[in-house]
Amino acid sequence: MNQIKENYQDDEDFLSDQEEEAEIIDDGQPIIIGKLEGVEQQLLLDTGSQVSVVSEEVFEFIQRKNPRVITLPVSGITIQGITGKIVKVVNQALLTLQIQDSTHEQKFLVVKKLETTAILGTDWMRDKKAKIDMDRDEVYFQDNDVDYYIRFQGRSLKIRTANLQVNQPTGSREENEAIEELISQYEDIFSTKPGLVKTKKNQPAITIGKVKKKKEDKKLKNILKNIKTEQDEDEKCSWIKKEIEENKHGRAEKLKEKFILHQEVLFRKSKRAQEWWVIFLPYIRHREIIELYHQRMGHFGTSKVSAEISENWYIPDLEKKVKQLLAACDLCQKTKIRNQKQEGLMKNVIAENPLDIVSVDIFGPLPRSKGGVEYIFVALDLFTKYVKLYPMKKVNTRMILKKMMEDFIPNVGKPKMILSDHGSQFTAKKWAEEFSNREIEVKMTSVYHPQSNPVERVMRELGRMFRTYCHENHGNWASWVKQIELWINASIHDSTGFSPIELLKKKETDQLVESLIQFPMRTDLGKDIKIRLAREKLKSKAEKRKDKHDKKVNKPVKYKPGDLVLLRTHYQSSAVNKEIRKFFLLYEGPFEVVEETEVNAYRLKKPDTGMNRGVHNVVNLKRYIKIPPEPQLVQVVQNIYIG
């Protein structure tokens, strides 16, 4: 399939696997010896099978030996072989696969009347970077930084379980469409992560705009419904309320400079604006509000979540508490890239006003999603941080210019300068001519340093958010684009102190909170003042960021036995399953450190079963953080409320 192969042209492992396949296609299939759940089996290596499969007879024997094997029925699903023979799929299973000293959990489809005991397909080969050498009669693969060379135990006639040959381009449009149809038919049986979750093609993994948001809104309503009672029951809130009303300790006037009682609800003056009052949140609700906003905002980090909460709520030591709780978010730990030191000094790109500089780039190719889209064209205003995301089928110069001229400029505004990398879409003569005709300057970043294009930060955030919400169904990413765009534009940006939409357009307040409780009079800052403050903060933040970057030195990381760590995953893209590496969770686990076997190498095990997880270099590990018990959260002292 030409298009799918083009989508993976940058994946060297994928292409090299396919080139190996061409060399062995006319030979008998190699067989090696391994163990499934401790039972020795012959394993046929088949580069023509996109998935690993096991015969029903072997699986039933394994189940009798280990009844706790995880399975998921897949009733009515079949796979068609290259000869046209139909093979029925009866289950999915996650089995412990052992080949010599390499042990891991492997996903298998259980099929009826398989002509061999078990097949290891290209899913296993890509994961282990396996290479088949037919001349030497051996297969090479890597596991936990260990190289394995396994001799063949024999060869079998070629067996193919699926006719989904995404690696072999076909000659006609009809043939391509036929293969695409097969892919869509079998998409539902290919689970995309351990746990064997079966996802329907038309069913999003999470529906944030409907089910999930309704649950979160209900929680928020319950908090506001009981706010008066819970403030009265909270030691600190009730003390301030009584002191303001009764002045028993002579502190009422001092307290009134920062606090106000409005319809029996205690509010505190916000530090952000002179006349901006926020609800004093009782201690019992701190964790709930932090976690609720973290989920509502698409799992953003400490700065954005803290800023958004502080728009309507007062929590003492807010940033410390947010940082503490977010650090323990299981999903964030598995999806966020660990920051590494970059070589060389940082050069800041700073805009003075909205739409001075708009930075553009292309995110993709991605698995084909709703409407046939495979790319996202990204346009970012560097001053306000306002972003537009355009899902696209193709990303040639003409199509991108159409988005800029017919949507971005009319609806967002005309930029003074366009900043891009050296992609072919942006180096075309037509690109510069079209903007020149509209008196818009065109500039490009350093050829070998894409980080000098500020939109790269948005690209990383897109990858993180797609990993968070699409790791179970990679082909569903297009349905999330509008929601992600809204999250980014509505969240307060640490570099400016304001949300992008607030600086560029009119801020949309949290209408749910304001509809449920009456606030004291709030006086917002004018737009000109906001832009001036944002400009000052942008410059200050840029200077601090540059100093920190230029001085930063990575410190060696050490773990001790008993520590919990996450392990970096090394998934490979799969066109058949509509999977792409950048959408998988970056880490799996947690695992427990057993010992340091040598410098920077640690042996790991599963905390619950004690199963050996191998030896791993420290570069592939990061510490796993658990949510602390409630009493260990940052405690509040009385003088915070007064001083």
XYZ file of C-alpha atoms in Angstrom:
643
model
C 0.000 0.000 0.000
C 1.814 3.070 -1.267
C 0.280 5.608 1.098
C 0.924 3.600 4.241
C 4.490 2.925 3.259
C 5.022 6.657 2.684
C 3.654 7.339 6.172
C 6.430 5.232 7.655
C 9.277 6.390 5.441
C 11.116 7.842 8.454
C 10.879 4.612 10.470
C 14.128 2.865 9.597
C 13.321 -0.217 11.675
C 9.986 -0.658 9.886
C 11.490 -0.433 6.410
C 14.480 -2.638 7.196
C 12.112 -5.324 8.491
C 10.212 -5.227 5.227
C 13.413 -5.487 3.159
C 14.396 -8.574 5.176
C 11.013 -10.082 4.339
C 11.646 -9.923 0.611
C 14.802 -12.019 1.030
C 13.131 -14.981 2.731
C 9.729 -15.034 1.110
C 10.449 -18.110 -1.051
C 12.046 -20.174 1.732
C 10.508 -22.366 4.411
C 9.626 -20.433 7.550
C 12.177 -20.706 10.388
C 11.206 -22.361 13.676
C 12.759 -21.636 17.074
C 12.114 -23.105 20.522
C 10.556 -21.042 23.302
C 8.179 -21.313 26.241
C 4.615 -20.017 26.564
C 3.601 -19.785 30.234
C 6.430 -22.235 31.005
C 5.353 -24.786 28.377
C 7.974 -25.479 25.688
C 6.683 -24.854 22.166
C 7.854 -24.606 18.586
C 7.531 -20.980 17.474
C 7.326 -20.252 13.762
C 8.775 -16.879 12.692
C 6.503 -15.391 10.027
C 7.254 -11.984 8.527
C 3.986 -12.258 6.606
C 1.874 -12.309 9.751
C 1.120 -8.880 11.203
C 0.151 -10.409 14.574
C 1.390 -13.243 16.778
C -1.011 -16.180 17.033
C -1.309 -19.434 18.990
C -3.400 -22.492 18.183
C -6.543 -23.131 20.216
C -5.278 -26.592 21.223
C -2.042 -25.220 22.686
C -3.872 -22.369 24.395
C -6.386 -24.722 26.051
C -3.485 -26.782 27.422
C -1.862 -23.581 28.763
C -5.172 -22.481 30.316
C -5.532 -25.772 32.173
C -2.026 -25.272 33.532
C -2.614 -21.595 34.397
C -6.336 -20.677 34.653
C -5.457 -17.052 35.494
C -4.237 -16.246 31.987
C -5.934 -13.010 30.868
C -8.262 -13.454 27.891
C -10.828 -11.431 25.981
C -13.405 -13.161 23.747
C -13.514 -11.936 20.161
C -16.569 -13.743 18.887
C -17.174 -13.922 15.152
C -13.826 -12.542 14.007
C -11.800 -14.318 11.330
C -8.499 -13.784 9.558
C -8.055 -14.625 5.912
C -4.784 -16.171 4.792
C -2.959 -15.390 1.575
C -4.364 -18.577 0.013
C -7.906 -17.490 0.874
C -8.288 -19.909 3.780
C -10.354 -18.557 6.683
C -8.941 -18.864 10.207
C -11.324 -18.170 13.091
C -10.156 -16.058 16.035
C -11.637 -17.214 19.355
C -9.674 -15.224 21.936
C -6.969 -12.711 22.653
C -4.447 -13.587 25.347
C -1.473 -12.050 27.106
C 1.061 -14.862 27.577
C 4.496 -14.976 29.189
C 6.930 -15.700 26.359
C 10.433 -16.987 27.171
C 13.197 -17.419 24.592
C 16.453 -18.383 26.305
C 16.836 -15.754 29.088
C 14.507 -13.236 27.438
C 11.127 -13.124 29.210
C 8.245 -10.751 28.581
C 4.486 -10.650 28.107
C 3.411 -11.068 24.482
C -0.030 -10.519 22.998
C -1.410 -13.453 20.950
C -4.569 -14.080 18.961
C -5.962 -17.572 19.659
C -7.150 -19.205 16.429
C -8.846 -22.440 15.400
C -7.139 -25.042 13.206
C -3.795 -23.297 13.000
C -1.314 -25.339 10.979
C 1.403 -24.915 13.617
C 1.552 -24.504 17.413
C 2.316 -20.772 17.514
C 3.517 -17.970 15.254
C 5.611 -14.942 16.175
C 4.619 -12.201 13.751
C 6.040 -8.818 12.817
C 4.560 -7.295 15.997
C 7.121 -9.294 18.035
C 9.888 -8.715 15.467
C 9.484 -4.939 15.472
C 9.270 -4.801 19.267
C 12.495 -6.803 19.640
C 14.196 -5.343 16.538
C 14.572 -8.901 15.271
C 16.615 -9.707 12.156
C 16.336 -13.076 10.404
C 19.527 -14.451 8.808
C 18.556 -17.304 6.498
C 22.166 -17.974 5.502
C 23.272 -18.587 9.097
C 19.982 -20.185 10.159
C 19.529 -17.847 13.106
C 17.449 -14.925 14.331
C 18.946 -11.962 16.171
C 16.975 -9.772 18.575
C 17.471 -7.420 21.519
C 15.804 -7.494 24.921
C 16.741 -5.299 27.900
C 19.983 -4.234 26.186
C 21.024 -7.892 25.753
C 21.758 -9.334 22.285
C 20.348 -12.792 21.501
C 21.311 -15.080 18.599
C 18.867 -18.004 18.376
C 19.532 -20.964 16.086
C 16.672 -22.316 13.967
C 15.366 -25.727 15.022
C 14.031 -26.319 11.535
C 11.900 -24.790 8.781
C 8.252 -25.103 7.851
C 6.250 -24.391 4.726
C 5.187 -20.770 4.500
C 2.087 -20.012 6.559
C 0.395 -16.637 6.404
C -2.355 -15.753 8.842
C -3.369 -12.444 7.264
C -3.270 -10.945 3.807
C -2.537 -7.402 5.029
C 0.642 -6.655 3.148
C 1.130 -2.995 3.950
C 4.797 -3.289 3.120
C 4.288 -4.375 -0.502
C 2.894 -1.585 -2.741
C 0.306 -2.771 -5.241
C -0.094 -1.616 -8.777
C -3.661 -0.393 -9.005
C -5.987 1.859 -7.080
C -8.512 -0.996 -6.754
C -5.902 -3.249 -5.119
C -4.889 -0.495 -2.698
C -8.509 0.109 -1.715
C -9.051 -3.626 -1.210
C -6.143 -3.806 1.217
C -7.355 -0.704 3.057
C -10.763 -2.356 3.410
C -9.145 -5.442 4.948
C -7.276 -3.235 7.404
C -10.478 -1.529 8.509
C -12.229 -4.920 8.884
C -9.569 -6.316 11.204
C -8.829 -3.098 13.083
C -11.105 -4.011 16.001
C -9.241 -7.196 16.956
C -5.845 -5.592 17.286
C -5.687 -4.308 20.862
C -3.136 -1.540 21.236
C -1.850 -2.176 24.738
C -1.573 -4.904 27.370
C -4.878 -5.311 29.148
C -6.547 -6.453 25.952
C -9.058 -3.647 25.607
C -11.180 -4.150 22.512
C -11.994 -0.782 20.930
C -14.665 -0.312 18.291
C -13.786 1.682 15.204
C -16.542 4.224 15.818
C -16.078 4.402 19.585
C -13.678 6.985 21.069
C -11.481 5.827 23.942
C -12.695 8.678 26.175
C -15.524 11.109 25.432
C -14.306 14.146 27.336
C -16.900 16.470 25.821
C -19.874 14.406 27.005
C -19.670 11.673 29.639
C -16.456 12.661 31.411
C -17.181 16.395 31.472
C -20.658 15.789 32.895
C -19.138 13.816 35.765
C -16.618 16.577 36.456
C -19.315 19.281 36.321
C -21.404 17.280 38.774
C -18.460 17.156 41.192
C -18.001 20.908 40.870
C -21.695 21.518 41.524
C -21.576 19.382 44.671
C -18.578 21.310 45.999
C -20.282 24.661 45.434
C -23.592 23.420 46.815
C -21.957 22.617 50.157
C -19.396 25.433 50.242
C -21.004 27.406 53.108
C -21.349 24.370 55.371
C -17.853 23.087 54.646
C -16.301 26.511 55.231
C -18.020 26.602 58.637
C -16.652 23.147 59.429
C -13.108 24.030 58.311
C -10.999 25.266 61.247
C -9.219 28.057 59.365
C -12.225 29.272 57.355
C -14.512 29.371 60.371
C -11.884 31.235 62.425
C -11.551 33.962 59.759
C -15.346 34.211 59.326
C -15.928 34.668 63.066
C -13.078 37.153 63.439
C -14.445 39.303 60.595
C -17.958 39.208 62.106
C -17.132 39.464 65.830
C -13.582 40.930 65.984
C -12.817 38.974 69.176
C -9.051 39.262 68.705
C -8.967 42.729 67.171
C -7.845 41.483 63.750
C -11.002 42.139 61.748
C -9.744 45.277 59.978
C -6.491 43.572 58.976
C -8.360 40.532 57.690
C -10.804 42.659 55.676
C -7.898 43.870 53.532
C -7.664 40.350 52.072
C -10.974 38.642 52.884
C -14.657 39.401 52.418
C -17.884 37.670 53.439
C -20.414 37.738 50.620
C -23.753 35.988 51.153
C -22.171 33.969 53.993
C -19.381 32.650 51.720
C -15.754 33.557 52.457
C -13.758 35.036 49.544
C -10.123 36.071 49.335
C -8.641 38.835 47.211
C -6.660 37.434 44.296
C -2.987 38.337 43.969
C -3.446 38.636 40.215
C -5.779 41.666 40.167
C -6.699 44.353 42.700
C -10.461 43.736 42.703
C -10.713 40.069 41.854
C -12.246 37.853 44.538
C -11.964 34.061 44.666
C -13.634 31.417 46.844
C -11.718 30.308 49.944
C -11.671 26.526 49.503
C -11.886 24.350 52.647
C -8.926 22.031 53.185
C -11.051 18.898 52.757
C -11.631 19.816 49.083
C -8.060 20.767 48.084
C -7.095 17.458 46.513
C -10.451 17.013 44.795
C -10.343 20.423 43.093
C -6.712 19.988 41.995
C -7.368 16.564 40.466
C -10.631 17.746 38.893
C -8.977 20.731 37.156
C -6.016 18.596 36.102
C -8.409 16.244 34.290
C -10.603 19.034 32.890
C -7.538 20.714 31.368
C -6.117 17.708 29.535
C -3.437 16.819 32.115
C -1.469 20.052 31.796
C 1.367 20.749 34.232
C 1.727 22.621 37.517
C 1.839 26.203 36.204
C -1.248 25.971 33.985
C -3.340 24.026 36.493
C -2.378 26.362 39.355
C -3.195 29.439 37.289
C -6.566 28.076 36.215
C -7.558 27.106 39.769
C -6.532 30.520 41.097
C -9.030 32.201 38.744
C -11.896 31.154 41.040
C -10.417 29.416 44.094
C -7.993 30.217 46.882
C -5.842 27.359 48.170
C -2.878 28.269 50.415
C 0.456 27.030 49.019
C -1.389 26.167 45.821
C 1.604 25.540 43.544
C 3.293 23.259 46.092
C 0.171 21.139 46.441
C -0.477 21.022 42.700
C 3.123 20.032 42.005
C 2.972 17.329 44.665
C -0.241 15.766 43.366
C 0.535 16.095 39.655
C 3.942 14.507 40.126
C 2.092 11.381 41.266
C -0.338 11.283 38.311
C 0.155 7.806 36.821
C -0.858 8.813 33.282
C 1.348 11.932 33.227
C 4.375 9.963 34.412
C 3.916 7.537 31.530
C 3.254 10.133 28.815
C 5.533 13.080 29.552
C 9.031 13.331 28.133
C 11.788 13.640 30.707
C 13.581 16.944 30.182
C 17.190 16.502 29.126
C 20.014 18.980 28.912
C 20.514 20.411 25.429
C 23.946 21.312 24.179
C 24.772 24.889 23.265
C 23.471 28.221 24.483
C 19.826 29.143 24.071
C 18.671 31.831 21.689
C 15.281 33.355 22.507
C 12.714 34.297 19.858
C 10.555 37.052 21.395
C 7.590 38.926 19.933
C 6.610 42.395 21.186
C 2.889 42.328 20.312
C 0.129 39.944 19.219
C 0.616 38.609 15.671
C 4.140 40.038 15.361
C 5.407 36.508 14.632
C 3.396 33.391 13.764
C 5.371 30.151 13.866
C 4.157 27.230 11.709
C 4.982 23.537 11.436
C 3.545 20.136 10.487
C 2.743 17.355 12.958
C 2.713 13.917 11.337
C 2.297 11.706 9.444
C -0.171 10.057 11.821
C -2.421 6.994 11.478
C -5.239 7.779 9.082
C -8.142 9.126 11.122
C -11.704 10.346 10.636
C -12.127 12.011 7.241
C -8.896 10.472 5.925
C -6.675 13.042 7.672
C -3.058 12.128 8.451
C -1.404 15.432 9.436
C -1.931 18.505 11.598
C -0.847 21.921 10.346
C 0.067 23.998 13.420
C 0.108 27.819 13.544
C 1.206 29.563 16.777
C 1.188 33.279 17.625
C 4.399 33.724 19.604
C 3.188 36.613 21.751
C -0.223 35.395 22.927
C 0.598 31.655 22.506
C -2.710 31.311 20.636
C -2.651 28.180 18.479
C -4.674 26.888 15.542
C -4.664 23.191 14.667
C -5.765 22.079 11.194
C -6.194 18.316 10.517
C -5.288 17.685 6.866
C -5.153 14.853 4.352
C -2.183 16.378 2.531
C 0.305 19.048 3.544
C 1.576 20.538 0.308
C 2.242 24.264 -0.114
C -1.087 24.956 -1.803
C -3.188 23.301 0.922
C -1.313 25.031 3.763
C -1.576 28.435 2.084
C -5.312 27.860 1.722
C -5.633 27.334 5.496
C -3.623 30.475 6.217
C -5.402 32.724 3.717
C -8.961 31.457 4.141
C -9.059 30.692 7.855
C -6.149 31.903 9.980
C -5.829 35.463 8.636
C -9.612 36.186 8.455
C -10.402 34.651 11.877
C -7.239 35.188 13.935
C -5.493 38.091 12.234
C -2.780 39.083 9.783
C 0.737 38.370 11.083
C 3.734 40.595 10.418
C 6.079 37.625 10.058
C 5.795 33.868 9.367
C 8.485 31.652 10.932
C 8.965 28.064 9.722
C 11.547 25.308 9.369
C 13.047 24.243 6.036
C 10.336 21.747 5.087
C 9.663 21.519 1.371
C 6.216 23.082 1.855
C 7.820 26.241 3.274
C 10.788 26.541 0.905
C 8.615 26.514 -2.225
C 8.665 29.727 -4.257
C 4.869 30.051 -4.042
C 5.044 30.145 -0.204
C 7.209 33.270 -0.120
C 5.380 34.924 -3.026
C 1.908 34.632 -1.489
C 2.980 36.213 1.794
C 5.108 38.842 0.078
C 2.038 39.930 -1.915
C 0.307 40.559 1.413
C 3.333 42.341 2.914
C 4.044 39.514 5.354
C 7.719 38.721 5.999
C 8.878 35.092 5.754
C 11.757 33.715 7.862
C 13.182 30.262 8.550
C 14.875 28.605 11.522
C 18.305 26.970 11.636
C 18.443 23.935 9.360
C 19.784 21.463 11.933
C 18.176 22.929 15.038
C 14.373 22.591 14.898
C 14.123 23.640 18.567
C 14.864 27.180 17.409
C 11.310 27.172 16.030
C 9.097 27.971 19.067
C 6.190 25.924 17.693
C 8.239 22.805 18.583
C 7.002 23.223 22.171
C 3.419 22.909 20.936
C 4.394 19.830 18.920
C 5.702 18.165 22.079
C 2.487 19.080 23.887
C 0.417 17.575 21.064
C 2.370 14.337 21.318
C 1.866 14.287 25.087
C -1.892 14.910 24.839
C -2.415 12.319 22.111
C -0.491 9.798 24.232
C -2.797 10.660 27.129
C -6.100 10.312 25.280
C -5.386 8.141 22.217
C -2.953 5.480 23.459
C -5.762 2.885 23.318
C -6.977 3.868 19.831
C -4.385 5.731 17.756
C -6.695 6.169 14.783
C -9.087 8.248 16.895
C -6.778 11.288 17.190
C -8.740 13.558 14.810
C -11.751 13.621 17.150
C -9.543 15.180 19.851
C -8.004 18.048 17.871
C -10.655 20.706 18.589
C -10.741 19.846 22.294
C -6.938 20.026 22.546
C -6.911 23.375 20.720
C -9.469 24.692 23.213
C -7.473 23.424 26.205
C -4.303 25.130 24.978
C -5.980 28.456 24.176
C -8.098 28.625 27.335
C -5.282 27.749 29.766
C -3.224 30.473 31.419
C 0.290 30.409 29.976
C 3.194 30.607 32.401
C 5.195 32.856 30.057
C 2.534 35.593 29.885
C 0.385 35.143 32.981
C -2.746 35.149 30.795
C -4.574 32.664 28.592
C -3.952 33.017 24.823
C -7.621 33.737 24.129
C -7.599 36.451 26.811
C -4.777 38.341 25.069
C -6.010 37.864 21.514
C -9.776 37.886 21.894
C -12.282 38.034 24.752
C -11.732 35.771 27.736
C -14.442 33.191 28.288
C -14.839 32.766 32.041
C -15.777 29.533 33.776
C -19.522 30.070 33.440
C -20.372 26.961 35.440
C -18.730 28.285 38.627
C -20.144 31.799 38.218
C -23.629 30.445 37.501
C -23.668 28.459 40.732
C -22.368 31.034 43.174
C -22.508 34.826 43.301
C -19.099 36.500 43.483
C -18.385 39.942 44.927
C -17.793 42.715 42.372
C -14.859 41.763 40.115
C -12.903 44.368 38.143
C -10.900 42.885 35.280
C -7.783 44.463 33.768
C -8.116 46.200 30.402
C -6.671 44.547 27.292
C -3.884 47.141 26.877
C -2.722 46.588 30.456
C -2.789 42.814 29.969
C -0.642 43.079 26.829
C 1.862 45.326 28.613
C 2.087 42.959 31.593
C 2.377 39.959 29.272
C 5.209 41.650 27.337
C 7.135 42.330 30.543
C 6.636 38.781 31.790
C 7.620 37.260 28.432
C 10.961 39.066 28.509
C 11.582 38.233 32.164
C 10.712 34.555 31.694
C 12.850 34.304 28.555
C 15.899 35.689 30.357
C 15.436 33.355 33.334
C 14.878 30.384 31.036
C 18.035 31.174 29.095
C 20.123 31.511 32.263
C 18.766 28.253 33.641
C 19.343 26.448 30.336
C 22.888 27.726 29.879
C 23.909 26.785 33.435
C 22.057 23.492 33.685
C 24.085 20.352 34.348
C 22.471 16.935 34.538
C 23.101 15.225 37.859
C 23.597 11.436 37.933
C 20.499 9.506 38.995
C 20.777 6.724 41.568
C 18.188 4.195 42.698
C 18.201 1.831 45.663
C 16.492 -1.557 46.187
C 12.783 -1.109 46.780
C 12.491 2.084 44.727
C 9.662 2.148 42.189
C 10.599 3.153 38.635
C 9.001 3.427 35.208
C 10.624 1.751 32.199
C 10.902 3.476 28.801
C 8.922 1.624 26.153
C 10.208 0.983 22.637
C 7.068 0.341 20.620
C 7.300 0.310 16.845
C 4.753 1.819 14.469
C 2.260 -0.519 12.810
C 0.303 0.538 9.747
C -2.067 -2.416 9.997
C -3.131 -1.595 13.547
C -3.136 2.144 12.757
C -0.552 2.595 15.503
C 2.245 5.138 15.679
C 5.136 5.283 18.139
C 4.492 8.868 19.265
C 0.990 7.925 20.533
C 2.069 5.021 22.746
C 2.683 5.603 26.442
C 6.370 6.473 26.838
C 6.784 4.403 29.997
C 5.337 1.238 31.516
C 5.280 0.020 35.080
C 5.873 0.753 37.849
C 8.574 -1.834 38.567
C 10.596 -2.379 41.735
C 14.394 -2.019 41.798
C 16.020 -5.276 42.964
C 19.685 -4.310 42.770
C 22.285 -2.303 40.884
C 24.061 -4.977 38.838
C 26.752 -2.619 37.555
C 27.267 1.108 37.150
C 24.029 2.668 35.852
C 22.325 -0.731 35.360
C 19.484 -2.029 37.526
C 17.625 -5.312 37.802
C 13.851 -4.853 38.031
C 10.887 -6.987 39.058
C 7.115 -6.658 39.086
C 6.074 -5.441 42.562
C 2.970 -7.651 42.753
C 4.262 -10.955 41.325
C 8.030 -10.665 41.768
C 8.475 -11.606 38.093
C 11.935 -10.692 36.793
C 11.803 -7.732 34.377
C 15.464 -7.882 33.373
C 18.397 -5.485 33.687
C 18.014 -1.942 32.332
C 20.248 1.067 31.888
C 19.440 4.129 33.977
C 18.739 6.194 30.824
C 15.580 4.113 30.283
C 14.305 4.583 33.840
C 12.603 7.353 35.745
C 11.366 7.458 39.308
C 7.703 6.570 39.888
C 5.913 8.823 42.355
C 2.953 7.638 44.419
C 0.291 9.940 45.811
C 1.171 10.581 49.473
C -1.335 9.835 52.235
C -3.604 12.781 53.032
C -1.796 13.840 56.253
C 1.488 14.270 54.343
C 0.109 16.905 51.972
C 1.482 20.405 52.491
C -0.062 21.681 55.716
C -1.329 25.221 56.210
C -0.215 27.487 59.042
C -2.414 30.178 60.505
C -0.244 33.163 59.614
C -0.694 32.479 55.875
C -4.284 33.630 56.172
C -3.431 36.789 58.047
C 0.010 37.997 56.980
